[in-house]
mmCIF file of C-alpha atoms in Angstrom:
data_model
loop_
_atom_site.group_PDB
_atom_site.id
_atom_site.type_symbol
_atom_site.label_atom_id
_atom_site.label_comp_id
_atom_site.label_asym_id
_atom_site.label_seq_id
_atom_site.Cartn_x
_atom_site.Cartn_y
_atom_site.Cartn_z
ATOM 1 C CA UNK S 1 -7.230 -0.164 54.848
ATOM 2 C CA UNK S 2 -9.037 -1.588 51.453
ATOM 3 C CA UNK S 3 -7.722 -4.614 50.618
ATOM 4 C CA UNK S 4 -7.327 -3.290 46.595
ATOM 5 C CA UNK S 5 -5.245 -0.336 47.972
ATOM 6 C CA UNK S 6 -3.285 -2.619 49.795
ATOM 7 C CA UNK S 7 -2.771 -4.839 46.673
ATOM 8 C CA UNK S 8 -1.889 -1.574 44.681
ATOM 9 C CA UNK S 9 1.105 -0.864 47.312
ATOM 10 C CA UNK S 10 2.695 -3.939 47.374
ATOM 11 C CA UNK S 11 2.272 -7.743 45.533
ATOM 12 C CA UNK S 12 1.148 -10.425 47.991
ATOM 13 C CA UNK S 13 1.736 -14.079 46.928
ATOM 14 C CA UNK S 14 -1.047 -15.364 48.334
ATOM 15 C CA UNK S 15 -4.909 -14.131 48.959
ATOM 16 C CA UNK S 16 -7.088 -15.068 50.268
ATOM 17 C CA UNK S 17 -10.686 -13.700 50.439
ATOM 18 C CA UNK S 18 -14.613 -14.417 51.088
ATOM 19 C CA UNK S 19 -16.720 -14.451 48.770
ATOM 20 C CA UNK S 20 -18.944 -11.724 51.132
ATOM 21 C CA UNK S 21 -17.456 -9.042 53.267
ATOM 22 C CA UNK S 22 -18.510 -5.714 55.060
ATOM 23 C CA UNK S 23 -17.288 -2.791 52.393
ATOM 24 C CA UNK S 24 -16.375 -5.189 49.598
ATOM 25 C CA UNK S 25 -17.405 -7.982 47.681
ATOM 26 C CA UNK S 26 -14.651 -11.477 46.962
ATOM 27 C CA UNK S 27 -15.310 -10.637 42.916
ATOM 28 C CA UNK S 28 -13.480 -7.223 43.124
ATOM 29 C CA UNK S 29 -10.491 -8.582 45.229
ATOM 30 C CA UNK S 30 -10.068 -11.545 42.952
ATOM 31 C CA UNK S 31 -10.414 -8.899 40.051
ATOM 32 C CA UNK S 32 -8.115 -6.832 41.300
ATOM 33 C CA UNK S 33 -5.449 -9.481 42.430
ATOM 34 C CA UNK S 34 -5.741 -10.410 38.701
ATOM 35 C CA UNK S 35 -5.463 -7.381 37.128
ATOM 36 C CA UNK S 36 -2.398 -5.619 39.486
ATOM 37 C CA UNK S 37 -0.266 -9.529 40.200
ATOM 38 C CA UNK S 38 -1.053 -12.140 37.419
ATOM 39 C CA UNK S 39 1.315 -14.403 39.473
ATOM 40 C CA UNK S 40 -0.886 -14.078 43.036
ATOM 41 C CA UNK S 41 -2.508 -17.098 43.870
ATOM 42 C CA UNK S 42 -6.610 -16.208 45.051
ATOM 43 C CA UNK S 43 -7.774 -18.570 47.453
ATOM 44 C CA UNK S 44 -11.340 -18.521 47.952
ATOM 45 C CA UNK S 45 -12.626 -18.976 51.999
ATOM 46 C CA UNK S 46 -16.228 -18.421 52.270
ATOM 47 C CA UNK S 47 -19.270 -19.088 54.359
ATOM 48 C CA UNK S 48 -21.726 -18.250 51.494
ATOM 49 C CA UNK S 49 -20.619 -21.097 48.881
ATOM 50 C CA UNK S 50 -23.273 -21.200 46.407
ATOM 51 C CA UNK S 51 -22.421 -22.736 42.831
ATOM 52 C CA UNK S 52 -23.098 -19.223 41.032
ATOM 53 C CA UNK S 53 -20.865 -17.692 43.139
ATOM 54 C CA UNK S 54 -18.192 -20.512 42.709
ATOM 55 C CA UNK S 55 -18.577 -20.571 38.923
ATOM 56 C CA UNK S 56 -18.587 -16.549 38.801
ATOM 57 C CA UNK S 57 -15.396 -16.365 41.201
ATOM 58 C CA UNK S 58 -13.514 -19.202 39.105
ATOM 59 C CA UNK S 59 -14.675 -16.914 35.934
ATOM 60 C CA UNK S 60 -12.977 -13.855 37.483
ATOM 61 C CA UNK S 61 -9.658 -14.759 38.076
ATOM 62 C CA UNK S 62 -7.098 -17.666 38.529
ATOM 63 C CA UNK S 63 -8.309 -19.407 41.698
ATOM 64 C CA UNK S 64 -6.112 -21.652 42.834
ATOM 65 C CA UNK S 65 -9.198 -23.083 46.069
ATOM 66 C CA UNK S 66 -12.591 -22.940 46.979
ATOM 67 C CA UNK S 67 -12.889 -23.364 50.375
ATOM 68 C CA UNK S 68 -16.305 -23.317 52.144
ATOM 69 C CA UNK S 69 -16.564 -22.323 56.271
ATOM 70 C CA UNK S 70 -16.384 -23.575 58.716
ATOM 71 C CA UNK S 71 -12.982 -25.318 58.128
ATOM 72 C CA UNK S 72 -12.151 -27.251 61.001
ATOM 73 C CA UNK S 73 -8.747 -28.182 60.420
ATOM 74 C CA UNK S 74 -6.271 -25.406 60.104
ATOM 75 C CA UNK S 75 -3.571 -27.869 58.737
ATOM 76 C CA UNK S 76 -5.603 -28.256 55.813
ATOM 77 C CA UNK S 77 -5.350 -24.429 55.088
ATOM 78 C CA UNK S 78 -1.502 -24.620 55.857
ATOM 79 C CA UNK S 79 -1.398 -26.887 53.135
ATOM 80 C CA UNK S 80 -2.912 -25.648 50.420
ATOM 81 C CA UNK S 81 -1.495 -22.172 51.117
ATOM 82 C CA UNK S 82 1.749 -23.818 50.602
ATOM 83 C CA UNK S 83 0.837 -25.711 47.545
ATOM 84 C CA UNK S 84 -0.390 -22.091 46.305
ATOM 85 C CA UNK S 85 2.820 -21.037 46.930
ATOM 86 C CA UNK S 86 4.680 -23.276 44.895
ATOM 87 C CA UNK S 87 2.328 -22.604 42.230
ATOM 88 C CA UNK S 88 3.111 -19.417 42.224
ATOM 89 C CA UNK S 89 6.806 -19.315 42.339
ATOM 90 C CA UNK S 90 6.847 -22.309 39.779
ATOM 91 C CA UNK S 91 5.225 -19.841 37.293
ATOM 92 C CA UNK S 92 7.187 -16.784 38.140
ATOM 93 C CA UNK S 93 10.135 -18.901 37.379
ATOM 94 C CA UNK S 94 8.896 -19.961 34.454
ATOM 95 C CA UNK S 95 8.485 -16.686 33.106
ATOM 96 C CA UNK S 96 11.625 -15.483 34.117
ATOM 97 C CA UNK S 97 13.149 -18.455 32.309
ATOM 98 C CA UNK S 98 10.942 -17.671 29.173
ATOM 99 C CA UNK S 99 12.288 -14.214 29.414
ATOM 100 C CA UNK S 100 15.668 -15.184 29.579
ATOM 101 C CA UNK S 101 14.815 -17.479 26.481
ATOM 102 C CA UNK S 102 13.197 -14.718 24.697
ATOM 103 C CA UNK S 103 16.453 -12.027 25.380
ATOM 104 C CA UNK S 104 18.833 -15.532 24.111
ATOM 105 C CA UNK S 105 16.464 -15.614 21.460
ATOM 106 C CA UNK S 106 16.788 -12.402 20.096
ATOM 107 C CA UNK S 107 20.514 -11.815 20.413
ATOM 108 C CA UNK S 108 21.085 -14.744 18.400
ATOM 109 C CA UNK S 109 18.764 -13.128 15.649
ATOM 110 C CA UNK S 110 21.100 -9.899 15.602
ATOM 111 C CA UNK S 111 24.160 -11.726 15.973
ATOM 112 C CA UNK S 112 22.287 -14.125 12.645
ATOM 113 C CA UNK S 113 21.188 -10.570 11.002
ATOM 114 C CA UNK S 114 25.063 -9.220 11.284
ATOM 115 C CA UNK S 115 26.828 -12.647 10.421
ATOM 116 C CA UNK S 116 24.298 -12.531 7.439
ATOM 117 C CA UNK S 117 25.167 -8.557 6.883
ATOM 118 C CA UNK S 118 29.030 -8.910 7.064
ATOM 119 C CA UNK S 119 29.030 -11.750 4.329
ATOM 120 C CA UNK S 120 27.211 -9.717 2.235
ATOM 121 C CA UNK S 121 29.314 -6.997 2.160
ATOM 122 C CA UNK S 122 32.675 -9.493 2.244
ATOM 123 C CA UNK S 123 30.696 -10.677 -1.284
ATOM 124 C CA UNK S 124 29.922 -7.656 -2.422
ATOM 125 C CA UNK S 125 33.498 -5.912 -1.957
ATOM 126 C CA UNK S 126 35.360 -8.677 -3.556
ATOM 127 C CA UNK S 127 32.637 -8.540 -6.294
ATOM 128 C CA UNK S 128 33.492 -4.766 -6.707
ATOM 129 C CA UNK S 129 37.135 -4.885 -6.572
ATOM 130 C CA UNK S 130 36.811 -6.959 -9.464
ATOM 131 C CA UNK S 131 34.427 -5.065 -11.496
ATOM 132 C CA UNK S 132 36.574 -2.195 -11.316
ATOM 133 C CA UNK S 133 40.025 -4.158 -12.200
ATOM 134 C CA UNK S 134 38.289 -5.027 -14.973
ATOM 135 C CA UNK S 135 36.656 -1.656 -16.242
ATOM 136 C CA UNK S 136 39.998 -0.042 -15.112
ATOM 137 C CA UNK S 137 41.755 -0.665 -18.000
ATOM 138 C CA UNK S 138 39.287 -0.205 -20.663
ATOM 139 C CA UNK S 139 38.337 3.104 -19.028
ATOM 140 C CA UNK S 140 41.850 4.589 -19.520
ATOM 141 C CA UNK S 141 41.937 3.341 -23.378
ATOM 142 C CA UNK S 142 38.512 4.850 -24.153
ATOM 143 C CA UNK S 143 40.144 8.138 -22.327
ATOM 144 C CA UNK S 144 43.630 8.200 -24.131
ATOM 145 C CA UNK S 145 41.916 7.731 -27.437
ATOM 146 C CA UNK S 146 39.341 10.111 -27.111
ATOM 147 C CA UNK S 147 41.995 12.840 -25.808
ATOM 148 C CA UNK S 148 44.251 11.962 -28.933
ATOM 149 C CA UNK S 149 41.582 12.781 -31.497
ATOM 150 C CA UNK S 150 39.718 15.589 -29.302
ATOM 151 C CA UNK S 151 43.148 17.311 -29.438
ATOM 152 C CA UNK S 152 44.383 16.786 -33.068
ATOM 153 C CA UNK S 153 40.953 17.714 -33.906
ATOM 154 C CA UNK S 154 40.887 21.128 -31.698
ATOM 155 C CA UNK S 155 44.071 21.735 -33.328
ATOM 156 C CA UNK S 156 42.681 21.911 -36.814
ATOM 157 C CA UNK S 157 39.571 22.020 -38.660
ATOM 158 C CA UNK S 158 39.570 19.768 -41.757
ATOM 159 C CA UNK S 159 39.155 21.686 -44.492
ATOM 160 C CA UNK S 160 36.195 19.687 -45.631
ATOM 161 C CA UNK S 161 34.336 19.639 -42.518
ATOM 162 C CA UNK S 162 31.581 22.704 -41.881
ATOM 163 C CA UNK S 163 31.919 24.471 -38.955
ATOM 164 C CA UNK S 164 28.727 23.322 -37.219
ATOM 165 C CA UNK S 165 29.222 19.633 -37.714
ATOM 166 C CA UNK S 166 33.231 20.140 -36.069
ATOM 167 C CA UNK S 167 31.808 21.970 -33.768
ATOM 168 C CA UNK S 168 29.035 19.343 -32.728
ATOM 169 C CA UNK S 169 32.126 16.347 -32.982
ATOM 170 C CA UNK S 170 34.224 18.280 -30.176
ATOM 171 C CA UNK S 171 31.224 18.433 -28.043
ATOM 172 C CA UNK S 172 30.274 15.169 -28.542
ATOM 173 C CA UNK S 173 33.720 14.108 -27.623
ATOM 174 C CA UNK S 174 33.598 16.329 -24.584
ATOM 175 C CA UNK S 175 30.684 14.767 -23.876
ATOM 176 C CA UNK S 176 32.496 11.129 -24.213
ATOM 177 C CA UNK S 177 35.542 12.198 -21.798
ATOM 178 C CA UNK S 178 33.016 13.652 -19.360
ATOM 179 C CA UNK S 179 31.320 10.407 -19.263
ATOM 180 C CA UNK S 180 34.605 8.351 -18.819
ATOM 181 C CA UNK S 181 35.444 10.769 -16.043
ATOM 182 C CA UNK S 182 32.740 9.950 -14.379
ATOM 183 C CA UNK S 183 32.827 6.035 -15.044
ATOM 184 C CA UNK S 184 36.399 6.362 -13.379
ATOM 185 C CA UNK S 185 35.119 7.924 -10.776
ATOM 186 C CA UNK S 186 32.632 4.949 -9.878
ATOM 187 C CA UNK S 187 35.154 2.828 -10.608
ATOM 188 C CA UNK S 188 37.492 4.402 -7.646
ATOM 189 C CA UNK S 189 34.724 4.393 -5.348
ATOM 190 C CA UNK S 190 34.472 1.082 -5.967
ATOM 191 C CA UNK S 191 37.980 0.260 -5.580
ATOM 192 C CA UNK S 192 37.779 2.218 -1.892
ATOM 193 C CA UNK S 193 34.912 0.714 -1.295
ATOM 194 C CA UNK S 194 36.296 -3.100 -1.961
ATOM 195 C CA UNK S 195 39.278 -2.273 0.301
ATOM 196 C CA UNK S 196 37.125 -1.391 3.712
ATOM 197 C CA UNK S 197 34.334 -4.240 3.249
ATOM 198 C CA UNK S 198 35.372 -6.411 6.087
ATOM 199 C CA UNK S 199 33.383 -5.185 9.162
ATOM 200 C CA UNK S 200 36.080 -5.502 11.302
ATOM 201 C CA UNK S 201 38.508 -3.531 9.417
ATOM 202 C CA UNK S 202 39.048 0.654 10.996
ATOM 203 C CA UNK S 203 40.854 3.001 9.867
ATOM 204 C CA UNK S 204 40.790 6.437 10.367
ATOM 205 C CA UNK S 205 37.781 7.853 7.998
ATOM 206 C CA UNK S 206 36.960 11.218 6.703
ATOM 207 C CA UNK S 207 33.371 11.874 6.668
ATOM 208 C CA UNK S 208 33.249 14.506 3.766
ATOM 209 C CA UNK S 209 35.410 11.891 1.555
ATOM 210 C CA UNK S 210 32.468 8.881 2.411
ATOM 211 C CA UNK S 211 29.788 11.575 1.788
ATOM 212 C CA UNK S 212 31.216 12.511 -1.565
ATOM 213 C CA UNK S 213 31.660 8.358 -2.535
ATOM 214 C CA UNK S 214 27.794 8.552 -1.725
ATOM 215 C CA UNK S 215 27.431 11.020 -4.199
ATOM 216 C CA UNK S 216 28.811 9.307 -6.837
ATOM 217 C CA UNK S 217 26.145 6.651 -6.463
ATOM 218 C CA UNK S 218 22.984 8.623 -6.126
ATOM 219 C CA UNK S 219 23.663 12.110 -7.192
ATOM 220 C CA UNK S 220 22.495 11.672 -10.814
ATOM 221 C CA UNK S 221 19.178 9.637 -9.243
ATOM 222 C CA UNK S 222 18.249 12.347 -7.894
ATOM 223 C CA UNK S 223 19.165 14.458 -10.672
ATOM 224 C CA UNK S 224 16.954 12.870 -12.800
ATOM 225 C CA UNK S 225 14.185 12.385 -11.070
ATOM 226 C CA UNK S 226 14.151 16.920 -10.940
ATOM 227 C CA UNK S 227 15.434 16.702 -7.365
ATOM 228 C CA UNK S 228 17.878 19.551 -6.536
ATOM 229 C CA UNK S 229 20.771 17.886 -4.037
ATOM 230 C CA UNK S 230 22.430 20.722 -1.573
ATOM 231 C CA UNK S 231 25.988 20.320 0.197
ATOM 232 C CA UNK S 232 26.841 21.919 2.817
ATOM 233 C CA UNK S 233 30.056 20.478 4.132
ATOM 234 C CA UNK S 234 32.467 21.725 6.372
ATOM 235 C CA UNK S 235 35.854 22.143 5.402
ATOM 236 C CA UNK S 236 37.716 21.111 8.745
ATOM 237 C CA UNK S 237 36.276 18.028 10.280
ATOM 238 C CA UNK S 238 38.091 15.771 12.525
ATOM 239 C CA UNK S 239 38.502 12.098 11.271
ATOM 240 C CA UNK S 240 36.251 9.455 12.848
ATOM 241 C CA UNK S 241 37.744 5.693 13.622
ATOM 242 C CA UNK S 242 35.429 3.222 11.787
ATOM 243 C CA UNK S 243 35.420 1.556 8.400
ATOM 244 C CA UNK S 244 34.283 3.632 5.754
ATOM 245 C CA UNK S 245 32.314 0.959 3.607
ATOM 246 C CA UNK S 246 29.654 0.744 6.470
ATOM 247 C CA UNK S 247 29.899 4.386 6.365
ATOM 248 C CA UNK S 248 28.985 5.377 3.078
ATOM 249 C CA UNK S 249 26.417 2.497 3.170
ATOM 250 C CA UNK S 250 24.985 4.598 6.018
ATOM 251 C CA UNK S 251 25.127 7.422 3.823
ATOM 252 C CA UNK S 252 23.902 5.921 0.383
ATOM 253 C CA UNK S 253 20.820 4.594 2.369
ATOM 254 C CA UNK S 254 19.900 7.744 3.468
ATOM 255 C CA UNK S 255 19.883 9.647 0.511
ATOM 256 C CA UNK S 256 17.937 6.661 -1.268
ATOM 257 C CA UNK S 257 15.201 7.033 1.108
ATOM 258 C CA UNK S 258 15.178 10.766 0.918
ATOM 259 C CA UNK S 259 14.915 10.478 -2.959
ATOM 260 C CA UNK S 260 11.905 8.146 -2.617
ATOM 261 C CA UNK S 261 10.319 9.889 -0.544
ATOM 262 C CA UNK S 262 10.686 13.619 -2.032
ATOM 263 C CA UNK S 263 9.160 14.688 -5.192
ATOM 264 C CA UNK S 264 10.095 16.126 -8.513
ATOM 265 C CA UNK S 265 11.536 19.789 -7.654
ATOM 266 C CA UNK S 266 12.033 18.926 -4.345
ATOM 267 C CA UNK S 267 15.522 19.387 -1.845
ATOM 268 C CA UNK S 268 17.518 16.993 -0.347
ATOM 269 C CA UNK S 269 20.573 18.953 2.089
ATOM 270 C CA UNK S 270 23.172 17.130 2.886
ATOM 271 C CA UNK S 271 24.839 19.040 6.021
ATOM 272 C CA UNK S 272 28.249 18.151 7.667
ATOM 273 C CA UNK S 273 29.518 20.221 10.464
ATOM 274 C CA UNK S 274 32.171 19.695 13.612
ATOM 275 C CA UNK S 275 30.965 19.060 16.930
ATOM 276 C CA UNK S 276 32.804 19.579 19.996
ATOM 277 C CA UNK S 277 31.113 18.612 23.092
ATOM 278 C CA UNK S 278 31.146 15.711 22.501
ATOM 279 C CA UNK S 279 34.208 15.729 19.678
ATOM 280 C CA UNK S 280 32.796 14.247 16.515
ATOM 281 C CA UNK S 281 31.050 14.873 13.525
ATOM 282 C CA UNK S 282 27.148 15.358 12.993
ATOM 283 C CA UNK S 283 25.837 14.436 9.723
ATOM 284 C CA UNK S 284 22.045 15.652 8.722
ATOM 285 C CA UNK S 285 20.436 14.546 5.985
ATOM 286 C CA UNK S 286 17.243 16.280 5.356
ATOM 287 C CA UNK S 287 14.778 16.236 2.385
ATOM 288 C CA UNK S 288 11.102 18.463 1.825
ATOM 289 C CA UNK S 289 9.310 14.921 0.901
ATOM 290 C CA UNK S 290 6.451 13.665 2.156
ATOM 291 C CA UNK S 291 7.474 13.239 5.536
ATOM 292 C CA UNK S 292 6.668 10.496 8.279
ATOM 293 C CA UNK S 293 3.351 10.154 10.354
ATOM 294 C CA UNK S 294 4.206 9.559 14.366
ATOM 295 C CA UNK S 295 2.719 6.496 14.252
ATOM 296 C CA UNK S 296 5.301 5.000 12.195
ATOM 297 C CA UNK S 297 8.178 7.040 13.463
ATOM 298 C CA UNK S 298 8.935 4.904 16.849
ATOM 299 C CA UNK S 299 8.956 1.684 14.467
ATOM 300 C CA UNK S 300 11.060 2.992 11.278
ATOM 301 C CA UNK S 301 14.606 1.319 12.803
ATOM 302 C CA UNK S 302 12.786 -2.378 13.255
ATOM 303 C CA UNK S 303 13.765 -4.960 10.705
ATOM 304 C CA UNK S 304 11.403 -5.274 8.354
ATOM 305 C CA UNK S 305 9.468 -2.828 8.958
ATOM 306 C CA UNK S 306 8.413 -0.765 6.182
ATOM 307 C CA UNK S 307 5.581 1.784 4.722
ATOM 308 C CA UNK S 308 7.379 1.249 1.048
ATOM 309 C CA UNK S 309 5.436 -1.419 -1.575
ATOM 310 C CA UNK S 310 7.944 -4.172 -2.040
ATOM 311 C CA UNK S 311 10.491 -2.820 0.396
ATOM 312 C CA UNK S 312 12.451 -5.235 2.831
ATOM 313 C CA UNK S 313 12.336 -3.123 5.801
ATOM 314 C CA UNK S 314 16.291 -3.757 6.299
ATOM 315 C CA UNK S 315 17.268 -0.500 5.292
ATOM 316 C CA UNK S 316 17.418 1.910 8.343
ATOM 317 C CA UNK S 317 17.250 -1.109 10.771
ATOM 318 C CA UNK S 318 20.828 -1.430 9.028
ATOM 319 C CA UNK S 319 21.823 2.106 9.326
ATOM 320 C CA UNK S 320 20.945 2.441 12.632
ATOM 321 C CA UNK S 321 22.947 -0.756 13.547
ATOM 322 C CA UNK S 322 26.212 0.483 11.634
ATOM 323 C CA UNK S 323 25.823 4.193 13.550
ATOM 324 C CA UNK S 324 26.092 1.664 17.071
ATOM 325 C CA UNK S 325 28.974 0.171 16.002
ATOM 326 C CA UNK S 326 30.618 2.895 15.704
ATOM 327 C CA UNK S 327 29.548 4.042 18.796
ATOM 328 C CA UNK S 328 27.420 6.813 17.514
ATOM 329 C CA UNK S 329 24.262 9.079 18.010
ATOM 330 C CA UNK S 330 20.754 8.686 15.255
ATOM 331 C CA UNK S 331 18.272 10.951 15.438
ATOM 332 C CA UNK S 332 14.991 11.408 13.119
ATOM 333 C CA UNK S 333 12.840 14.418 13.129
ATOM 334 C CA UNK S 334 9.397 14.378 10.756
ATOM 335 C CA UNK S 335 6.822 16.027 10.075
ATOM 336 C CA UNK S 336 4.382 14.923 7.319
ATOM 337 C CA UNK S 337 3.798 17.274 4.325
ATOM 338 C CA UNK S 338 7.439 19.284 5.127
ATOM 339 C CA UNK S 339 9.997 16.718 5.451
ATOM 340 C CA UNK S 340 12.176 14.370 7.476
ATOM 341 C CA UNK S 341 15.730 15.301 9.129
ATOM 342 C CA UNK S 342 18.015 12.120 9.547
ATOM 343 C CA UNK S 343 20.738 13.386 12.302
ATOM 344 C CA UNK S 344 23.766 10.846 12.849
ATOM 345 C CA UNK S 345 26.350 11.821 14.950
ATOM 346 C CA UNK S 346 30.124 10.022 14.998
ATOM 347 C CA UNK S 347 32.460 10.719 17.523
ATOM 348 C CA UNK S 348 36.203 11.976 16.552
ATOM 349 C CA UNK S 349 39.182 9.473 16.406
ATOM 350 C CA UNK S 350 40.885 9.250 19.784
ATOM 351 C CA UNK S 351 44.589 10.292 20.155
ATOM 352 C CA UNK S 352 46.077 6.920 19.927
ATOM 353 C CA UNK S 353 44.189 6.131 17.061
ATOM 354 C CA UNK S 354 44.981 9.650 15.440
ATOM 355 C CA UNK S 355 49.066 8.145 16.153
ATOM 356 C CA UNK S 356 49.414 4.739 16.344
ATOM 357 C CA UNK S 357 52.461 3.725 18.014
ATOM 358 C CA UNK S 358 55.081 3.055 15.634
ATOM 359 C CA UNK S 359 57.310 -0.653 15.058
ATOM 360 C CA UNK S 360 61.084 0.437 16.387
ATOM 361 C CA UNK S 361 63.798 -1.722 15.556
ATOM 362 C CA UNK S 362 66.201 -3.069 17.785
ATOM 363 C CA UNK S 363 69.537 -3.648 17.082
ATOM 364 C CA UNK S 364 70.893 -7.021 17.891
ATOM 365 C CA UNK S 365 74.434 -7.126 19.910
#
């Protein structure tokens, strides 16, 4: 049989070759030795030792001997066949041990990368429970007020007032409750938001109620960059067992992306439906942007990878992350020119969760 074939069906530790043979010359077998096992050891054995040919057979591979014929001591072969093999299971276990440095290495990074991520968001929730303690209050004056003297006003006319300037005051003031409406909403996002910060801390989550606090943060983005935002969310979905401020981050992230990547009178759909093999929720958030070459699309979950100008590349590597711990599905789906379809999938609360078991009191004797 062909010594390469051989070679192809199964890894030899050692080799040895001549330089000159029948079918095949030593070059090809060294070659291929080098090429299919890195780790074989090539021992040369030849009775046409020339220095070109010792110089071209050293260039070809990793040769661990050059031996010319006739060797007249077979012990001497023994031993540097046994050397070779040393050699060559000293480097395979160095490899494996570099391996086994390099898998070390990189779960500390994502251990590092979440440590890193979970103090962030333990900063950012205490920072945003106190924002909104402190707008709270203010909020609800600037309401009350404005109520008092829209109503009065609505009431009556003054007598000295035309009807076109009271009629542009009570829609101004309209205008000023709408916008306190909306400043308490953003403040009780916030305030949810503040409460579920700590990675560790589940509870049992309603998608459509994270979706909506996502909203609330990039809605009027995308409003005013002429982007029309669609809903589409089922009524009945069954609750999911995670922690809703990694959630909505999720969520938030997505849309961002979709809003930077989608132009003026473009769509982004936000779709939320039941699922129930498996039981969960699927979550699809699609946009008619500019979509995402194949290239690019096996890479877009790596940190720091990015196509965006300034952009950390942290983004989806973090989304992705936050779906796993909750022991969920991603999918992505692009084509460039059409659009890109984000698909996450959560699975439903189990039963125990749904009914935690309840503290019973025992009455002492």
């Amino acid at each position: 049989m062909d010594e390469v074939i051989k070679m192809q069906q199964r890894e030899y530790p050692v080799v040895i070759t001549d330089m000159k043979m029948p079918r095949k010359d030593g070059l090809s077998v060294i070659n291929a030795a080098h090429e299919l096992h890195p780790e074989t050891e090539v021992i040369v054995l030849t009775g046409h030792g020339t220095l070109e040919n010792a110089l071209q057979a050293f260039k070809a591979g990793n040769i661990f001997e050059y031996l010319l014929k006739p060797l007249d001591d077979i012990a001497v072969l023994n031993t540097i066949v046994a050397r070779a093999l040393e050699r060559r299971n000293l480097r395979r276990h160095n490899r494996l041990l570099f391996e086994q440095l390099q898998q070390a290495y990189e779960e500390l990074k994502r251990k590092s990368e979440a440590l890193i991520q979970n103090e962030k968001m333990s900063a950012i929730g205490q920072l945003a429970a106190g924002v909104a303690h402190e707008l709270n209050n203010p909020l609800t004056a600037v309401l009350g007020f404005a109520q008092i003297i829209y109503e009065k006003l609505r009431s009556r006319r003054p007598d000295n007032w035309a009807e076109a300037e009271y009629e542009r005051l009570l829609q101004a003031l309209e205008n000023l409750m709408q916008g306190v409406y909306r400043a308490r909403d953003i403040v009780g996002t916030l305030l949810r938001f503040a409460r579920t910060t700590h990675p560790e801390q589940r509870q049992l989550v309603h998608i459509n109620q994270v979706l909506h606090d996502s909203f609330v943060f990039t809605e009027h983005v995308l409003l005013r960059q002429g982007i029309t935002l669609q809903k589409q969310l089922a009524p009945e979905l069954p609750p999911v067992w995670g922690n809703a401020a990694r959630l909505q981050q999720v969520f938030t992230n997505l849309l961002i992306n979709a809003q930077q990547a989608t132009p003026a009178g473009g769509i982004v759909t936000v779709i939320s439906e039941p699922s129930d093999d498996p039981k969960g929720v699927w979550v699809h958030v699609e946009d008619t942007g500019e979509g995402i070459p194949a290239d690019a699309l096996e890479h877009i979950f790596e940190p720091f990878y990015t196509r965006k100008e300034g952009g950390t590349g942290l983004g989806l590597s973090i989304v992705r992350q936050v779906v796993l711990e909750h022991q969920g599905q991603i999918h992505v789906a692009s084509e460039v020119g059409r659009g890109t379809r984000f698909s996450i999938f959560l699975p439903a609360a189990e039963v125990e969760q749904l009914h935690p078991p309840q503290a019973v009191e025992v009455q002492g004797a």
